[in-house]
Tab-separated table of N, CA and C in Angstrom:
chain	number	residue	atom	x	y	z
A	1231	UNK	N	-99.800	75.655	-45.851
A	1231	UNK	CA	-99.209	75.120	-44.649
A	1231	UNK	C	-99.486	76.077	-43.488
A	1232	UNK	N	-99.858	75.521	-42.345
A	1232	UNK	CA	-100.160	76.301	-41.141
A	1232	UNK	C	-99.154	75.942	-40.050
A	1233	UNK	N	-98.334	76.926	-39.678
A	1233	UNK	CA	-97.334	76.752	-38.625
A	1233	UNK	C	-97.747	77.640	-37.449
A	1234	UNK	N	-97.678	77.098	-36.245
A	1234	UNK	CA	-98.077	77.837	-35.050
A	1234	UNK	C	-96.906	77.902	-34.080
A	1235	UNK	N	-96.643	79.100	-33.557
A	1235	UNK	CA	-95.644	79.294	-32.512
A	1235	UNK	C	-96.353	79.714	-31.236
A	1236	UNK	N	-96.037	79.053	-30.126
A	1236	UNK	CA	-96.725	79.341	-28.858
A	1236	UNK	C	-95.729	79.758	-27.797
A	1237	UNK	N	-95.889	80.995	-27.317
A	1237	UNK	CA	-95.180	81.480	-26.130
A	1237	UNK	C	-96.194	81.348	-24.998
A	1238	UNK	N	-96.122	80.237	-24.289
A	1238	UNK	CA	-97.181	79.880	-23.355
A	1238	UNK	C	-96.834	80.298	-21.933
A	1239	UNK	N	-97.751	80.991	-21.301
A	1239	UNK	CA	-97.559	81.415	-19.915
A	1239	UNK	C	-98.918	81.456	-19.237
A	1240	UNK	N	-98.906	81.757	-17.949
A	1240	UNK	CA	-100.164	81.874	-17.229
A	1240	UNK	C	-100.704	83.303	-17.265
A	1241	UNK	N	-99.845	84.274	-17.532
A	1241	UNK	CA	-100.299	85.665	-17.474
A	1241	UNK	C	-100.685	86.234	-18.831
A	1242	UNK	N	-99.903	85.991	-19.872
A	1242	UNK	CA	-100.193	86.558	-21.195
A	1242	UNK	C	-99.693	85.613	-22.283
A	1243	UNK	N	-100.349	84.453	-22.444
A	1243	UNK	CA	-99.906	83.551	-23.505
A	1243	UNK	C	-100.145	84.171	-24.877
A	1244	UNK	N	-99.228	83.913	-25.798
A	1244	UNK	CA	-99.362	84.421	-27.164
A	1244	UNK	C	-99.126	83.281	-28.136
A	1245	UNK	N	-99.819	83.349	-29.256
A	1245	UNK	CA	-99.784	82.289	-30.247
A	1245	UNK	C	-99.811	82.938	-31.630
A	1246	UNK	N	-98.797	82.658	-32.444
A	1246	UNK	CA	-98.739	83.207	-33.798
A	1246	UNK	C	-98.996	82.101	-34.800
A	1247	UNK	N	-99.866	82.392	-35.748
A	1247	UNK	CA	-100.218	81.457	-36.811
A	1247	UNK	C	-99.677	82.015	-38.124
A	1248	UNK	N	-98.795	81.256	-38.768
A	1248	UNK	CA	-98.273	81.625	-40.087
A	1248	UNK	C	-98.851	80.672	-41.118
A	1249	UNK	N	-99.456	81.238	-42.140
A	1249	UNK	CA	-100.057	80.458	-43.214
A	1249	UNK	C	-99.396	80.884	-44.520
A	1250	UNK	N	-99.245	79.933	-45.429
A	1250	UNK	CA	-98.677	80.225	-46.752
A	1250	UNK	C	-97.280	80.839	-46.656
A	1251	UNK	N	-96.414	80.216	-45.896
A	1251	UNK	CA	-95.033	80.671	-45.808
A	1251	UNK	C	-94.840	81.944	-45.016
A	1252	UNK	N	-95.840	82.363	-44.266
A	1252	UNK	CA	-95.707	83.558	-43.433
A	1252	UNK	C	-96.308	84.802	-44.041
A	1253	UNK	N	-96.887	84.675	-45.236
A	1253	UNK	CA	-97.491	85.846	-45.877
A	1253	UNK	C	-98.771	86.269	-45.158
A	1254	UNK	N	-99.453	85.312	-44.548
A	1254	UNK	CA	-100.624	85.607	-43.739
A	1254	UNK	C	-100.279	85.257	-42.297
A	1255	UNK	N	-100.120	86.245	-41.457
A	1255	UNK	CA	-99.690	86.017	-40.084
A	1255	UNK	C	-100.648	86.704	-39.125
A	1256	UNK	N	-101.146	85.930	-38.170
A	1256	UNK	CA	-102.024	86.467	-37.137
A	1256	UNK	C	-101.509	86.015	-35.785
A	1257	UNK	N	-101.436	86.949	-34.858
A	1257	UNK	CA	-101.041	86.632	-33.496
A	1257	UNK	C	-102.230	86.833	-32.576
A	1258	UNK	N	-102.449	85.853	-31.734
A	1258	UNK	CA	-103.496	85.923	-30.718
A	1258	UNK	C	-102.801	85.943	-29.361
A	1259	UNK	N	-103.340	86.709	-28.441
A	1259	UNK	CA	-102.815	86.686	-27.081
A	1259	UNK	C	-103.960	86.891	-26.108
A	1260	UNK	N	-103.760	86.402	-24.899
A	1260	UNK	CA	-104.740	86.598	-23.840
A	1260	UNK	C	-104.258	87.783	-23.021
A	1261	UNK	N	-105.105	88.786	-22.919
A	1261	UNK	CA	-104.716	90.005	-22.226
A	1261	UNK	C	-105.231	90.006	-20.789
A	1262	UNK	N	-104.339	90.247	-19.843
A	1262	UNK	CA	-104.785	90.335	-18.448
A	1262	UNK	C	-105.507	91.650	-18.152
A	1263	UNK	N	-105.508	92.597	-19.105
A	1263	UNK	CA	-106.186	93.881	-18.894
A	1263	UNK	C	-107.162	94.161	-20.031
A	1264	UNK	N	-108.196	94.908	-19.747
A	1264	UNK	CA	-109.179	95.299	-20.768
A	1264	UNK	C	-108.515	96.102	-21.881
A	1265	UNK	N	-107.502	96.893	-21.522
A	1265	UNK	CA	-106.817	97.748	-22.493
A	1265	UNK	C	-106.184	96.941	-23.629
A	1266	UNK	N	-105.753	95.721	-23.334
A	1266	UNK	CA	-105.094	94.891	-24.341
A	1266	UNK	C	-106.043	94.114	-25.228
A	1267	UNK	N	-107.327	94.130	-24.912
A	1267	UNK	CA	-108.288	93.384	-25.712
A	1267	UNK	C	-108.589	94.119	-27.013
A	1268	UNK	N	-108.927	93.366	-28.042
A	1268	UNK	CA	-109.297	93.958	-29.317
A	1268	UNK	C	-108.377	93.508	-30.430
A	1269	UNK	N	-108.538	94.128	-31.598
A	1269	UNK	CA	-107.776	93.735	-32.769
A	1269	UNK	C	-106.981	94.903	-33.316
A	1270	UNK	N	-105.980	94.567	-34.084
A	1270	UNK	CA	-105.160	95.575	-34.744
A	1270	UNK	C	-104.295	94.891	-35.779
A	1271	UNK	N	-103.492	95.677	-36.430
A	1271	UNK	CA	-102.596	95.090	-37.406
A	1271	UNK	C	-101.822	96.142	-38.153
A	1272	UNK	N	-100.718	95.693	-38.754
A	1272	UNK	CA	-99.873	96.567	-39.549
A	1272	UNK	C	-98.985	95.699	-40.445
A	1273	UNK	N	-98.834	96.082	-41.683
A	1273	UNK	CA	-97.869	95.482	-42.613
A	1273	UNK	C	-97.837	93.949	-42.614
A	1274	UNK	N	-98.975	93.307	-42.749
A	1274	UNK	CA	-99.013	91.847	-42.859
A	1274	UNK	C	-99.096	91.097	-41.550
A	1275	UNK	N	-99.123	91.803	-40.434
A	1275	UNK	CA	-99.274	91.160	-39.134
A	1275	UNK	C	-100.564	91.667	-38.504
A	1276	UNK	N	-101.465	90.752	-38.211
A	1276	UNK	CA	-102.695	91.101	-37.494
A	1276	UNK	C	-102.579	90.554	-36.078
A	1277	UNK	N	-103.201	91.225	-35.119
A	1277	UNK	CA	-103.206	90.703	-33.761
A	1277	UNK	C	-104.601	90.798	-33.179
A	1278	UNK	N	-104.876	89.852	-32.281
A	1278	UNK	CA	-106.161	89.773	-31.602
A	1278	UNK	C	-105.880	89.587	-30.123
A	1279	UNK	N	-106.316	90.533	-29.314
A	1279	UNK	CA	-106.199	90.431	-27.861
A	1279	UNK	C	-107.488	89.876	-27.298
A	1280	UNK	N	-107.431	88.682	-26.746
A	1280	UNK	CA	-108.594	88.009	-26.189
A	1280	UNK	C	-108.729	88.341	-24.709
A	1281	UNK	N	-109.949	88.407	-24.189
A	1281	UNK	CA	-110.125	88.650	-22.755
A	1281	UNK	C	-109.601	87.470	-21.933
A	1282	UNK	N	-109.079	87.777	-20.772
A	1282	UNK	CA	-108.579	86.724	-19.893
A	1282	UNK	C	-109.772	85.915	-19.390
A	1283	UNK	N	-109.677	84.586	-19.410
A	1283	UNK	CA	-110.824	83.769	-18.983
A	1283	UNK	C	-111.063	83.866	-17.478
A	1284	UNK	N	-112.307	83.682	-17.098
A	1284	UNK	CA	-112.626	83.624	-15.670
A	1284	UNK	C	-112.366	82.193	-15.203
A	1285	UNK	N	-112.004	82.060	-13.956
A	1285	UNK	CA	-111.713	80.742	-13.401
A	1285	UNK	C	-111.879	80.805	-11.888
A	1286	UNK	N	-112.081	79.640	-11.285
A	1286	UNK	CA	-112.255	79.594	-9.828
A	1286	UNK	C	-111.176	78.756	-9.146
A	1287	UNK	N	-110.270	78.181	-9.938
A	1287	UNK	CA	-109.184	77.376	-9.370
A	1287	UNK	C	-108.023	77.374	-10.361
A	1288	UNK	N	-106.873	76.926	-9.898
A	1288	UNK	CA	-105.724	76.809	-10.811
A	1288	UNK	C	-106.070	75.862	-11.963
A	1289	UNK	N	-106.719	74.757	-11.632
A	1289	UNK	CA	-107.062	73.777	-12.660
A	1289	UNK	C	-108.016	74.386	-13.689
A	1290	UNK	N	-108.965	75.196	-13.232
A	1290	UNK	CA	-109.878	75.876	-14.143
A	1290	UNK	C	-109.147	76.858	-15.047
A	1291	UNK	N	-108.170	77.541	-14.477
A	1291	UNK	CA	-107.352	78.474	-15.266
A	1291	UNK	C	-106.564	77.724	-16.336
A	1292	UNK	N	-105.911	76.635	-15.944
A	1292	UNK	CA	-105.113	75.853	-16.881
A	1292	UNK	C	-106.001	75.293	-17.998
A	1293	UNK	N	-107.187	74.819	-17.628
A	1293	UNK	CA	-108.112	74.271	-18.621
A	1293	UNK	C	-108.558	75.360	-19.600
A	1294	UNK	N	-108.911	76.520	-19.096
A	1294	UNK	CA	-109.395	77.607	-19.962
A	1294	UNK	C	-108.296	78.073	-20.917
A	1295	UNK	N	-107.081	78.263	-20.414
A	1295	UNK	CA	-105.986	78.728	-21.274
A	1295	UNK	C	-105.605	77.675	-22.313
A	1296	UNK	N	-105.510	76.421	-21.898
A	1296	UNK	CA	-105.121	75.373	-22.851
A	1296	UNK	C	-106.223	75.132	-23.883
A	1297	UNK	N	-107.476	75.268	-23.497
A	1297	UNK	CA	-108.580	75.117	-24.456
A	1297	UNK	C	-108.556	76.246	-25.477
A	1298	UNK	N	-108.272	77.463	-25.019
A	1298	UNK	CA	-108.139	78.605	-25.923
A	1298	UNK	C	-107.036	78.337	-26.951
A	1299	UNK	N	-105.861	77.917	-26.475
A	1299	UNK	CA	-104.732	77.657	-27.376
A	1299	UNK	C	-105.049	76.504	-28.329
A	1300	UNK	N	-105.631	75.430	-27.815
A	1300	UNK	CA	-105.965	74.284	-28.655
A	1300	UNK	C	-106.908	74.683	-29.778
A	1301	UNK	N	-107.891	75.515	-29.481
A	1301	UNK	CA	-108.859	75.909	-30.511
A	1301	UNK	C	-108.178	76.629	-31.669
A	1302	UNK	N	-107.118	77.360	-31.397
A	1302	UNK	CA	-106.395	78.086	-32.432
A	1302	UNK	C	-105.400	77.198	-33.179
A	1303	UNK	N	-105.019	76.091	-32.567
A	1303	UNK	CA	-104.028	75.189	-33.171
A	1303	UNK	C	-104.642	74.148	-34.108
A	1304	UNK	N	-105.919	73.954	-34.046
A	1304	UNK	CA	-106.554	72.916	-34.861
A	1304	UNK	C	-106.218	73.134	-36.334
A	1305	UNK	N	-105.850	72.058	-36.990
A	1305	UNK	CA	-105.494	72.119	-38.404
A	1305	UNK	C	-104.052	72.517	-38.667
A	1306	UNK	N	-103.267	72.707	-37.623
A	1306	UNK	CA	-101.863	73.096	-37.803
A	1306	UNK	C	-101.055	71.928	-38.360
A	1307	UNK	N	-100.132	72.261	-39.260
A	1307	UNK	CA	-99.207	71.259	-39.776
A	1307	UNK	C	-98.065	71.024	-38.799
A	1308	UNK	N	-97.689	72.074	-38.083
A	1308	UNK	CA	-96.649	71.938	-37.060
A	1308	UNK	C	-96.802	73.056	-36.034
A	1309	UNK	N	-96.478	72.718	-34.795
A	1309	UNK	CA	-96.580	73.659	-33.677
A	1309	UNK	C	-95.237	73.665	-32.958
A	1310	UNK	N	-94.751	74.858	-32.617
A	1310	UNK	CA	-93.501	74.990	-31.859
A	1310	UNK	C	-93.822	75.721	-30.564
A	1311	UNK	N	-93.410	75.129	-29.449
A	1311	UNK	CA	-93.653	75.694	-28.119
A	1311	UNK	C	-92.312	76.016	-27.483
A	1312	UNK	N	-92.220	77.196	-26.855
A	1312	UNK	CA	-90.997	77.522	-26.124
A	1312	UNK	C	-90.921	76.632	-24.892
A	1313	UNK	N	-89.783	75.985	-24.707
A	1313	UNK	CA	-89.576	75.079	-23.588
A	1313	UNK	C	-89.443	75.866	-22.291
A	1314	UNK	N	-89.393	75.154	-21.200
A	1314	UNK	CA	-89.258	75.778	-19.877
A	1314	UNK	C	-87.890	76.436	-19.733
A	1315	UNK	N	-87.854	77.564	-19.057
A	1315	UNK	CA	-86.593	78.222	-18.729
A	1315	UNK	C	-86.020	77.515	-17.502
A	1316	UNK	N	-84.818	77.002	-17.637
A	1316	UNK	CA	-84.234	76.212	-16.547
A	1316	UNK	C	-83.934	77.042	-15.300
A	1317	UNK	N	-83.763	78.340	-15.447
A	1317	UNK	CA	-83.485	79.184	-14.289
A	1317	UNK	C	-84.731	79.865	-13.737
A	1318	UNK	N	-85.901	79.380	-14.138
A	1318	UNK	CA	-87.153	80.026	-13.730
A	1318	UNK	C	-87.336	79.952	-12.219
A	1319	UNK	N	-87.962	80.989	-11.706
A	1319	UNK	CA	-88.262	81.051	-10.277
A	1319	UNK	C	-89.748	81.333	-10.116
A	1320	UNK	N	-90.245	81.130	-8.935
A	1320	UNK	CA	-91.657	81.417	-8.683
A	1320	UNK	C	-92.492	80.157	-8.765
A	1321	UNK	N	-93.622	80.263	-9.397
A	1321	UNK	CA	-94.582	79.152	-9.437
A	1321	UNK	C	-94.268	78.185	-10.574
A	1322	UNK	N	-93.095	77.579	-10.521
A	1322	UNK	CA	-92.651	76.712	-11.616
A	1322	UNK	C	-93.524	75.462	-11.748
A	1323	UNK	N	-94.079	74.973	-10.658
A	1323	UNK	CA	-94.931	73.792	-10.743
A	1323	UNK	C	-96.246	74.141	-11.435
A	1324	UNK	N	-96.770	75.327	-11.143
A	1324	UNK	CA	-97.984	75.773	-11.833
A	1324	UNK	C	-97.715	75.930	-13.335
A	1325	UNK	N	-96.547	76.496	-13.663
A	1325	UNK	CA	-96.182	76.644	-15.075
A	1325	UNK	C	-96.105	75.282	-15.756
A	1326	UNK	N	-95.497	74.325	-15.078
A	1326	UNK	CA	-95.377	72.977	-15.625
A	1326	UNK	C	-96.723	72.307	-15.818
A	1327	UNK	N	-97.612	72.456	-14.835
A	1327	UNK	CA	-98.946	71.871	-14.963
A	1327	UNK	C	-99.711	72.526	-16.105
A	1328	UNK	N	-99.612	73.842	-16.205
A	1328	UNK	CA	-100.316	74.585	-17.243
A	1328	UNK	C	-99.850	74.140	-18.636
A	1329	UNK	N	-98.543	74.146	-18.868
A	1329	UNK	CA	-98.010	73.770	-20.174
A	1329	UNK	C	-98.185	72.269	-20.425
A	1330	UNK	N	-98.070	71.472	-19.388
A	1330	UNK	CA	-98.272	70.031	-19.530
A	1330	UNK	C	-99.679	69.701	-20.006
A	1331	UNK	N	-100.661	70.441	-19.500
A	1331	UNK	CA	-102.041	70.211	-19.935
A	1331	UNK	C	-102.203	70.585	-21.404
A	1332	UNK	N	-101.597	71.689	-21.817
A	1332	UNK	CA	-101.655	72.063	-23.232
A	1332	UNK	C	-101.023	70.978	-24.096
A	1333	UNK	N	-99.845	70.517	-23.716
A	1333	UNK	CA	-99.171	69.478	-24.496
A	1333	UNK	C	-100.025	68.211	-24.570
A	1334	UNK	N	-100.659	67.859	-23.460
A	1334	UNK	CA	-101.528	66.689	-23.457
A	1334	UNK	C	-102.698	66.870	-24.428
A	1335	UNK	N	-103.321	68.040	-24.410
A	1335	UNK	CA	-104.454	68.293	-25.309
A	1335	UNK	C	-104.012	68.281	-26.774
A	1336	UNK	N	-102.851	68.830	-27.060
A	1336	UNK	CA	-102.335	68.787	-28.435
A	1336	UNK	C	-102.113	67.340	-28.863
A	1337	UNK	N	-101.436	66.575	-28.010
A	1337	UNK	CA	-101.173	65.163	-28.297
A	1337	UNK	C	-102.477	64.390	-28.480
A	1338	UNK	N	-103.422	64.609	-27.568
A	1338	UNK	CA	-104.707	63.897	-27.605
A	1338	UNK	C	-105.478	64.178	-28.901
A	1339	UNK	N	-105.267	65.357	-29.464
A	1339	UNK	CA	-105.950	65.734	-30.701
A	1339	UNK	C	-105.113	65.456	-31.951
A	1340	UNK	N	-104.008	64.724	-31.774
A	1340	UNK	CA	-103.197	64.303	-32.914
A	1340	UNK	C	-102.394	65.424	-33.558
A	1341	UNK	N	-102.130	66.486	-32.808
A	1341	UNK	CA	-101.365	67.620	-33.341
A	1341	UNK	C	-99.885	67.451	-33.035
A	1342	UNK	N	-99.057	67.636	-34.049
A	1342	UNK	CA	-97.613	67.483	-33.922
A	1342	UNK	C	-97.008	68.763	-33.373
A	1343	UNK	N	-96.181	68.634	-32.343
A	1343	UNK	CA	-95.503	69.811	-31.799
A	1343	UNK	C	-94.078	69.462	-31.418
A	1344	UNK	N	-93.262	70.495	-31.366
A	1344	UNK	CA	-91.898	70.355	-30.875
A	1344	UNK	C	-91.644	71.499	-29.909
A	1345	UNK	N	-90.602	71.349	-29.109
A	1345	UNK	CA	-90.230	72.402	-28.160
A	1345	UNK	C	-88.831	72.897	-28.506
A	1346	UNK	N	-88.595	74.155	-28.209
A	1346	UNK	CA	-87.278	74.755	-28.430
A	1346	UNK	C	-86.874	75.484	-27.145
A	1347	UNK	N	-85.633	75.303	-26.745
A	1347	UNK	CA	-85.132	75.962	-25.544
A	1347	UNK	C	-85.148	77.476	-25.729
A	1348	UNK	N	-85.445	78.228	-24.668
A	1348	UNK	CA	-85.441	79.690	-24.783
A	1348	UNK	C	-84.125	80.240	-25.332
A	1349	UNK	N	-82.993	79.647	-24.941
A	1349	UNK	CA	-81.703	80.134	-25.430
A	1349	UNK	C	-81.537	79.880	-26.932
A	1350	UNK	N	-82.045	78.745	-27.418
A	1350	UNK	CA	-81.968	78.446	-28.851
A	1350	UNK	C	-82.864	79.391	-29.651
A	1351	UNK	N	-84.028	79.716	-29.099
A	1351	UNK	CA	-84.922	80.659	-29.776
A	1351	UNK	C	-84.270	82.036	-29.862
A	1352	UNK	N	-83.671	82.475	-28.762
A	1352	UNK	CA	-83.009	83.789	-28.748
A	1352	UNK	C	-81.844	83.826	-29.734
A	1353	UNK	N	-81.108	82.730	-29.815
A	1353	UNK	CA	-79.996	82.664	-30.766
A	1353	UNK	C	-80.515	82.696	-32.202
A	1354	UNK	N	-81.598	82.000	-32.476
A	1354	UNK	CA	-82.217	82.020	-33.801
A	1354	UNK	C	-82.651	83.443	-34.171
A	1355	UNK	N	-83.223	84.153	-33.204
A	1355	UNK	CA	-83.771	85.488	-33.458
A	1355	UNK	C	-82.706	86.568	-33.523
A	1356	UNK	N	-81.743	86.519	-32.606
A	1356	UNK	CA	-80.802	87.641	-32.450
A	1356	UNK	C	-79.345	87.275	-32.696
A	1357	UNK	N	-79.036	85.987	-32.703
A	1357	UNK	CA	-77.648	85.558	-32.807
A	1357	UNK	C	-76.995	85.368	-31.447
A	1358	UNK	N	-77.712	85.736	-30.370
A	1358	UNK	CA	-77.187	85.589	-29.009
A	1358	UNK	C	-78.197	84.834	-28.152
A	1359	UNK	N	-77.743	83.790	-27.501
A	1359	UNK	CA	-78.622	82.968	-26.680
A	1359	UNK	C	-79.064	83.598	-25.382
A	1360	UNK	N	-78.444	84.719	-25.009
A	1360	UNK	CA	-78.816	85.378	-23.759
A	1360	UNK	C	-79.504	86.726	-23.997
A	1361	UNK	N	-80.089	86.925	-25.174
A	1361	UNK	CA	-80.736	88.194	-25.512
A	1361	UNK	C	-81.899	88.477	-24.569
A	1362	UNK	N	-82.080	89.752	-24.220
A	1362	UNK	CA	-83.212	90.132	-23.368
A	1362	UNK	C	-84.434	90.442	-24.231
A	1363	UNK	N	-85.532	90.782	-23.573
A	1363	UNK	CA	-86.794	91.044	-24.284
A	1363	UNK	C	-86.655	92.166	-25.301
A	1364	UNK	N	-85.967	93.232	-24.933
A	1364	UNK	CA	-85.828	94.372	-25.854
A	1364	UNK	C	-84.988	94.006	-27.079
A	1365	UNK	N	-83.995	93.146	-26.905
A	1365	UNK	CA	-83.193	92.693	-28.047
A	1365	UNK	C	-84.043	91.839	-28.991
A	1366	UNK	N	-84.945	91.047	-28.433
A	1366	UNK	CA	-85.857	90.244	-29.252
A	1366	UNK	C	-86.802	91.147	-30.044
A	1367	UNK	N	-87.322	92.179	-29.379
A	1367	UNK	CA	-88.230	93.120	-30.051
A	1367	UNK	C	-87.491	93.856	-31.168
A	1368	UNK	N	-86.244	94.229	-30.923
A	1368	UNK	CA	-85.440	94.899	-31.952
A	1368	UNK	C	-85.167	93.960	-33.126
A	1369	UNK	N	-84.883	92.686	-32.835
A	1369	UNK	CA	-84.660	91.703	-33.905
A	1369	UNK	C	-85.927	91.533	-34.743
A	1370	UNK	N	-87.073	91.564	-34.098
A	1370	UNK	CA	-88.348	91.486	-34.816
A	1370	UNK	C	-88.515	92.699	-35.732
A	1371	UNK	N	-88.190	93.879	-35.227
A	1371	UNK	CA	-88.292	95.102	-36.026
A	1371	UNK	C	-87.370	95.024	-37.246
A	1372	UNK	N	-86.147	94.561	-37.035
A	1372	UNK	CA	-85.201	94.447	-38.140
A	1372	UNK	C	-85.658	93.422	-39.174
A	1373	UNK	N	-86.242	92.319	-38.707
A	1373	UNK	CA	-86.665	91.247	-39.615
A	1373	UNK	C	-87.937	91.609	-40.377
A	1374	UNK	N	-88.871	92.310	-39.717
A	1374	UNK	CA	-90.185	92.551	-40.332
A	1374	UNK	C	-90.415	93.996	-40.759
A	1375	UNK	N	-89.644	94.921	-40.198
A	1375	UNK	CA	-89.890	96.340	-40.447
A	1375	UNK	C	-91.011	96.902	-39.596
A	1376	UNK	N	-91.525	96.105	-38.668
A	1376	UNK	CA	-92.644	96.527	-37.817
A	1376	UNK	C	-92.127	96.908	-36.436
A	1377	UNK	N	-92.382	98.139	-36.031
A	1377	UNK	CA	-92.020	98.612	-34.688
A	1377	UNK	C	-93.225	98.380	-33.786
A	1378	UNK	N	-93.329	97.168	-33.258
A	1378	UNK	CA	-94.509	96.748	-32.515
A	1378	UNK	C	-94.815	97.616	-31.292
A	1379	UNK	N	-93.819	98.022	-30.494
A	1379	UNK	CA	-94.161	98.885	-29.356
A	1379	UNK	C	-94.847	100.186	-29.788
A	1380	UNK	N	-94.455	100.732	-30.920
A	1380	UNK	CA	-95.082	101.967	-31.411
A	1380	UNK	C	-96.533	101.695	-31.807
A	1381	UNK	N	-96.765	100.605	-32.526
A	1381	UNK	CA	-98.108	100.308	-33.020
A	1381	UNK	C	-99.059	99.809	-31.946
A	1382	UNK	N	-98.519	99.153	-30.917
A	1382	UNK	CA	-99.401	98.573	-29.902
A	1382	UNK	C	-99.451	99.365	-28.601
A	1383	UNK	N	-98.346	100.016	-28.263
A	1383	UNK	CA	-98.259	100.634	-26.938
A	1383	UNK	C	-97.807	102.085	-27.005
A	1384	UNK	N	-97.954	102.700	-28.146
A	1384	UNK	CA	-97.570	104.100	-28.274
A	1384	UNK	C	-96.092	104.359	-28.066
A	1385	UNK	N	-95.246	103.370	-28.391
A	1385	UNK	CA	-93.800	103.530	-28.279
A	1385	UNK	C	-93.226	103.143	-26.938
A	1386	UNK	N	-94.062	102.641	-26.050
A	1386	UNK	CA	-93.581	102.273	-24.713
A	1386	UNK	C	-92.733	101.012	-24.771
A	1387	UNK	N	-92.347	100.531	-23.628
A	1387	UNK	CA	-91.364	99.458	-23.458
A	1387	UNK	C	-91.654	98.174	-24.234
A	1388	UNK	N	-90.800	97.200	-23.987
A	1388	UNK	CA	-90.870	95.913	-24.679
A	1388	UNK	C	-91.545	94.836	-23.823
A	1389	UNK	N	-92.372	95.234	-22.877
A	1389	UNK	CA	-93.033	94.251	-22.015
A	1389	UNK	C	-94.214	93.582	-22.685
A	1390	UNK	N	-95.032	92.929	-21.889
A	1390	UNK	CA	-96.230	92.241	-22.390
A	1390	UNK	C	-97.234	93.262	-22.904
A	1391	UNK	N	-97.981	92.947	-23.933
A	1391	UNK	CA	-97.948	91.715	-24.717
A	1391	UNK	C	-96.931	91.721	-25.856
A	1392	UNK	N	-96.230	92.839	-26.066
A	1392	UNK	CA	-95.302	92.932	-27.201
A	1392	UNK	C	-94.257	91.826	-27.164
A	1393	UNK	N	-93.592	91.628	-26.044
A	1393	UNK	CA	-92.534	90.606	-25.984
A	1393	UNK	C	-93.103	89.203	-26.170
A	1394	UNK	N	-94.327	88.976	-25.717
A	1394	UNK	CA	-94.963	87.665	-25.896
A	1394	UNK	C	-95.298	87.422	-27.370
A	1395	UNK	N	-95.807	88.455	-28.029
A	1395	UNK	CA	-96.111	88.361	-29.458
A	1395	UNK	C	-94.835	88.089	-30.254
A	1396	UNK	N	-93.780	88.835	-29.930
A	1396	UNK	CA	-92.503	88.663	-30.637
A	1396	UNK	C	-91.971	87.247	-30.445
A	1397	UNK	N	-91.997	86.743	-29.218
A	1397	UNK	CA	-91.528	85.372	-28.980
A	1397	UNK	C	-92.350	84.365	-29.780
A	1398	UNK	N	-93.676	84.523	-29.776
A	1398	UNK	CA	-94.504	83.565	-30.520
A	1398	UNK	C	-94.258	83.681	-32.021
A	1399	UNK	N	-94.006	84.898	-32.513
A	1399	UNK	CA	-93.715	85.086	-33.935
A	1399	UNK	C	-92.411	84.372	-34.308
A	1400	UNK	N	-91.365	84.531	-33.473
A	1400	UNK	CA	-90.099	83.852	-33.769
A	1400	UNK	C	-90.234	82.336	-33.643
A	1401	UNK	N	-91.079	81.863	-32.735
A	1401	UNK	CA	-91.321	80.424	-32.644
A	1401	UNK	C	-91.954	79.904	-33.934
A	1402	UNK	N	-92.931	80.641	-34.454
A	1402	UNK	CA	-93.552	80.235	-35.722
A	1402	UNK	C	-92.556	80.336	-36.878
A	1403	UNK	N	-91.747	81.391	-36.905
A	1403	UNK	CA	-90.742	81.547	-37.965
A	1403	UNK	C	-89.728	80.408	-37.909
A	1404	UNK	N	-89.335	80.019	-36.702
A	1404	UNK	CA	-88.430	78.881	-36.542
A	1404	UNK	C	-89.089	77.610	-37.076
A	1405	UNK	N	-90.339	77.391	-36.711
A	1405	UNK	CA	-91.073	76.220	-37.185
A	1405	UNK	C	-91.207	76.201	-38.699
A	1406	UNK	N	-91.439	77.366	-39.281
A	1406	UNK	CA	-91.544	77.473	-40.744
A	1406	UNK	C	-90.217	77.104	-41.388
A	1407	UNK	N	-89.122	77.623	-40.834
A	1407	UNK	CA	-87.799	77.346	-41.398
A	1407	UNK	C	-87.460	75.863	-41.302
A	1408	UNK	N	-87.707	75.261	-40.158
A	1408	UNK	CA	-87.417	73.840	-39.966
A	1408	UNK	C	-88.275	72.988	-40.899
A	1409	UNK	N	-89.534	73.358	-41.030
A	1409	UNK	CA	-90.452	72.604	-41.893
A	1409	UNK	C	-90.033	72.712	-43.353
A	1410	UNK	N	-89.636	73.895	-43.780
A	1410	UNK	CA	-89.207	74.092	-45.178
A	1410	UNK	C	-87.933	73.299	-45.486
A	1411	UNK	N	-87.012	73.236	-44.522
A	1411	UNK	CA	-85.767	72.474	-44.734
A	1411	UNK	C	-86.052	70.986	-44.852
A	1412	UNK	N	-87.084	70.521	-44.139
A	1412	UNK	CA	-87.406	69.093	-44.138
A	1412	UNK	C	-88.063	68.652	-45.445
A	1413	UNK	N	-88.537	69.585	-46.220
A	1413	UNK	CA	-89.233	69.250	-47.484
A	1413	UNK	C	-88.275	68.932	-48.587
């Protein structure tokens, strides 16, 4: 079984693929910096930092990011996407267009997906619906034994791409749990 969790954004989208109940887990993310590109891994989690695509318009950016995500989702049994944050500020219309295009491409290719509210994801991960990024990273460490900031950023903060990877991992874990209960 292939479950995919997508923390989709315009700056550093991350996508975690869990196969065989989570024993084989790979996270892909698009890195806005050269420093984040490349591969790594620790204790059953592999990660791949992809270069940020070139684009000449917002539409080109949305197409490139959604095509990247779609290519990784092919063959998925279930996909879970983090829903929009209702209190979001800034370029919310761009975010909506970007994620809407991804959802359309998934639908067009016959891929099943569901969305989960950010507060529900945080509650699933930490027990609190208002958990911040660092609380999510700590919950990931407690659940997996992997201190991702140490392995990826030399112990630095819980920002991107670590927080994006953690969110996508919990989205996939949520999808795995829901799928297993349905069986």
